[in-house]
CSV table of C-alpha atoms and ligand atoms in Angstrom, one decimal:
chain,number,residue,atom,x,y,z
A,1,UNK,CA,-52.3,170.2,144.0
A,2,UNK,CA,-50.0,173.1,144.9
A,3,UNK,CA,-46.3,173.1,144.0
A,4,UNK,CA,-45.4,173.0,147.7
A,5,UNK,CA,-47.9,170.3,148.6
A,6,UNK,CA,-46.7,168.0,151.4
A,7,UNK,CA,-46.9,165.1,148.9
A,8,UNK,CA,-43.8,166.5,147.2
A,9,UNK,CA,-40.7,165.6,149.1
A,10,UNK,CA,-38.1,164.6,146.5
A,11,UNK,CA,-36.9,165.7,143.0
A,12,UNK,CA,-38.6,162.4,141.8
A,13,UNK,CA,-42.0,163.7,143.3
A,14,UNK,CA,-41.4,167.1,141.7
A,15,UNK,CA,-40.7,165.4,138.4
A,16,UNK,CA,-43.8,163.4,138.4
A,17,UNK,CA,-45.9,166.4,139.5
A,18,UNK,CA,-44.5,168.4,136.6
A,19,UNK,CA,-45.2,165.6,134.1
A,20,UNK,CA,-48.9,165.6,135.4
A,21,UNK,CA,-49.0,169.3,135.1
A,22,UNK,CA,-47.8,169.2,131.5
A,23,UNK,CA,-50.2,166.3,130.7
A,24,UNK,CA,-53.0,168.6,131.7
A,25,UNK,CA,-51.5,171.5,129.8
A,26,UNK,CA,-51.0,169.6,126.5
A,27,UNK,CA,-54.6,168.3,126.6
A,28,UNK,CA,-55.8,171.9,127.3
A,29,UNK,CA,-53.8,173.1,124.3
A,30,UNK,CA,-55.3,170.3,122.1
A,31,UNK,CA,-58.7,171.7,123.1
A,32,UNK,CA,-57.8,175.4,122.5
A,33,UNK,CA,-56.0,175.2,119.2
A,34,UNK,CA,-59.1,174.4,117.0
A,35,UNK,CA,-60.7,177.6,118.4
A,36,UNK,CA,-57.6,179.6,117.3
A,37,UNK,CA,-57.7,177.9,113.9
A,38,UNK,CA,-61.3,178.9,113.4
A,39,UNK,CA,-60.6,182.5,114.3
A,40,UNK,CA,-57.6,183.2,112.1
A,41,UNK,CA,-58.1,184.6,108.6
A,42,UNK,CA,-54.4,184.0,107.6
A,43,UNK,CA,-53.9,180.8,105.6
A,44,UNK,CA,-50.3,180.8,106.7
A,45,UNK,CA,-51.2,181.0,110.4
A,46,UNK,CA,-54.0,178.5,110.0
A,47,UNK,CA,-51.6,176.0,108.4
A,48,UNK,CA,-49.0,176.5,111.2
A,49,UNK,CA,-51.6,176.1,113.9
A,50,UNK,CA,-53.1,173.0,112.2
A,51,UNK,CA,-49.7,171.3,112.0
A,52,UNK,CA,-48.9,172.2,115.6
A,53,UNK,CA,-52.2,170.7,116.6
A,54,UNK,CA,-51.2,167.4,115.2
A,55,UNK,CA,-47.8,167.7,116.9
A,56,UNK,CA,-49.5,168.6,120.2
A,57,UNK,CA,-51.6,165.4,120.1
A,58,UNK,CA,-48.4,163.6,119.8
A,59,UNK,CA,-47.0,165.5,122.8
A,60,UNK,CA,-49.8,164.0,124.8
A,61,UNK,CA,-48.8,160.6,123.6
A,62,UNK,CA,-45.2,161.2,124.4
A,63,UNK,CA,-46.1,162.2,128.0
A,64,UNK,CA,-48.0,158.9,128.3
A,65,UNK,CA,-44.9,157.2,127.1
A,66,UNK,CA,-42.8,159.1,129.7
A,67,UNK,CA,-45.3,158.0,132.5
A,68,UNK,CA,-45.0,154.5,131.3
A,69,UNK,CA,-41.2,154.5,131.3
A,70,UNK,CA,-41.3,155.9,134.8
A,71,UNK,CA,-43.6,153.1,135.8
A,72,UNK,CA,-46.7,155.2,136.8
A,73,UNK,CA,-50.1,155.8,135.3
A,74,UNK,CA,-50.8,158.9,133.3
A,75,UNK,CA,-52.5,161.5,135.5
A,76,UNK,CA,-53.3,165.2,135.2
A,77,UNK,CA,-53.1,167.9,137.9
A,78,UNK,CA,-54.6,171.3,137.2
A,79,UNK,CA,-52.2,173.8,135.7
A,80,UNK,CA,-53.5,177.3,136.5
A,81,UNK,CA,-50.7,178.8,134.4
A,82,UNK,CA,-51.9,177.3,131.1
A,83,UNK,CA,-55.5,178.0,132.0
A,84,UNK,CA,-54.5,181.7,132.6
A,85,UNK,CA,-52.6,182.0,129.3
A,86,UNK,CA,-55.5,180.4,127.3
A,87,UNK,CA,-58.2,182.5,129.2
A,88,UNK,CA,-56.3,185.7,128.5
A,89,UNK,CA,-56.0,184.8,124.8
A,90,UNK,CA,-59.7,184.2,124.6
A,91,UNK,CA,-60.4,187.5,126.2
A,92,UNK,CA,-58.1,189.5,124.0
A,93,UNK,CA,-59.2,187.7,120.8
A,94,UNK,CA,-62.8,188.2,121.7
A,95,UNK,CA,-62.3,191.9,121.8
A,96,UNK,CA,-60.5,192.4,118.5
A,97,UNK,CA,-62.7,193.2,115.5
A,98,UNK,CA,-60.0,194.0,112.8
A,99,UNK,CA,-59.0,190.7,111.2
A,100,UNK,CA,-55.3,191.5,110.8
A,101,UNK,CA,-55.1,192.7,114.4
A,102,UNK,CA,-56.9,189.6,115.5
A,103,UNK,CA,-54.2,187.5,113.7
A,104,UNK,CA,-51.5,189.4,115.5
A,105,UNK,CA,-53.2,188.7,118.8
A,106,UNK,CA,-53.5,185.0,118.0
A,107,UNK,CA,-49.7,184.8,117.1
A,108,UNK,CA,-48.9,186.5,120.4
A,109,UNK,CA,-51.2,184.1,122.3
A,110,UNK,CA,-49.6,181.1,120.5
A,111,UNK,CA,-46.1,182.3,121.4
A,112,UNK,CA,-47.1,182.7,125.1
A,113,UNK,CA,-48.2,179.1,125.1
A,114,UNK,CA,-45.0,177.9,123.3
A,115,UNK,CA,-42.8,179.8,125.7
A,116,UNK,CA,-44.5,178.3,128.7
A,117,UNK,CA,-44.1,174.8,127.3
A,118,UNK,CA,-40.4,175.5,126.4
A,119,UNK,CA,-39.8,176.6,129.9
A,120,UNK,CA,-41.5,173.5,131.5
A,121,UNK,CA,-40.0,170.9,129.1
A,122,UNK,CA,-36.5,172.5,129.7
A,123,UNK,CA,-37.0,171.9,133.5
A,124,UNK,CA,-38.5,168.4,133.0
A,125,UNK,CA,-35.5,167.4,130.9
A,126,UNK,CA,-33.0,168.7,133.5
A,127,UNK,CA,-34.8,166.9,136.3
A,128,UNK,CA,-35.0,163.6,134.2
A,129,UNK,CA,-31.3,163.8,133.8
A,130,UNK,CA,-30.8,164.6,137.5
A,131,UNK,CA,-32.7,161.5,138.5
A,132,UNK,CA,-30.8,159.3,136.0
A,133,UNK,CA,-33.6,158.9,133.5
A,134,UNK,CA,-32.0,159.8,130.2
A,135,UNK,CA,-34.4,157.6,128.4
A,136,UNK,CA,-37.3,159.8,129.5
A,137,UNK,CA,-35.3,163.0,128.9
A,138,UNK,CA,-34.8,161.9,125.3
A,139,UNK,CA,-38.6,161.5,124.8
A,140,UNK,CA,-39.1,165.0,126.2
A,141,UNK,CA,-36.3,166.5,124.1
A,142,UNK,CA,-38.2,165.5,120.9
A,143,UNK,CA,-41.2,167.5,122.1
A,144,UNK,CA,-39.1,170.4,123.2
A,145,UNK,CA,-37.6,170.6,119.7
A,146,UNK,CA,-41.1,170.8,118.2
A,147,UNK,CA,-42.2,173.5,120.7
A,148,UNK,CA,-39.1,175.6,119.7
A,149,UNK,CA,-39.8,175.1,116.0
A,150,UNK,CA,-43.5,176.1,116.5
A,151,UNK,CA,-42.4,179.2,118.3
A,152,UNK,CA,-39.9,180.1,115.5
A,153,UNK,CA,-42.6,179.5,112.9
A,154,UNK,CA,-44.9,181.9,114.7
A,155,UNK,CA,-42.1,184.5,114.9
A,156,UNK,CA,-41.5,184.3,111.1
A,157,UNK,CA,-45.2,184.5,110.4
A,158,UNK,CA,-45.4,187.6,112.6
A,159,UNK,CA,-42.4,189.2,111.0
A,160,UNK,CA,-43.3,188.4,107.4
A,161,UNK,CA,-47.0,189.2,107.4
A,162,UNK,CA,-49.4,189.4,110.3
A,163,UNK,CA,-47.9,192.3,112.2
A,164,UNK,CA,-47.0,194.3,109.0
A,165,UNK,CA,-50.6,194.1,107.8
A,166,UNK,CA,-51.8,195.1,111.2
A,167,UNK,CA,-50.0,198.5,111.4
B,1,ZN,ZN1,-46.7,170.9,123.4
B,2,FE,FE1,-48.3,174.3,134.9
B,3,FE,FE1,-46.8,173.7,121.7
């Protein structure tokens, strides 16, 4: 369903659509992370991705909680944005032979995913507040904090190791 679909008339409709979009995106990320974990040769990056995989499974659960609080069934709508980010990461990672360079590519891909999520959760929280659902905003804030921490972790891995080995 496109963003300007006729079914979206109110901020409430937009909010639910964006929840459905993130429900799709988080499940897509749960599917993509094991592949990234397999590809990396950095123990530090592997550990970071593994712990974020566990967090991401919980992001799916939190979205189900958000749907429930809102009084609607969990549902996914296609998110071409996350599909594109993950497809691009697969393409780039598939072309890199050098292991250190591959790790740098994986960090970059991971950060693109986190930045997308940070942007979307920031908007969802603002809309939840706007429609008077601070209870739902609070659930989403817990996830946003973990996305930001994951992004920072990837930055510190890149700065400390992955990129330096790659040059
Ligand atoms: Zn997430
Ligand atoms: Fe999306
Ligand atoms: Fe994430």
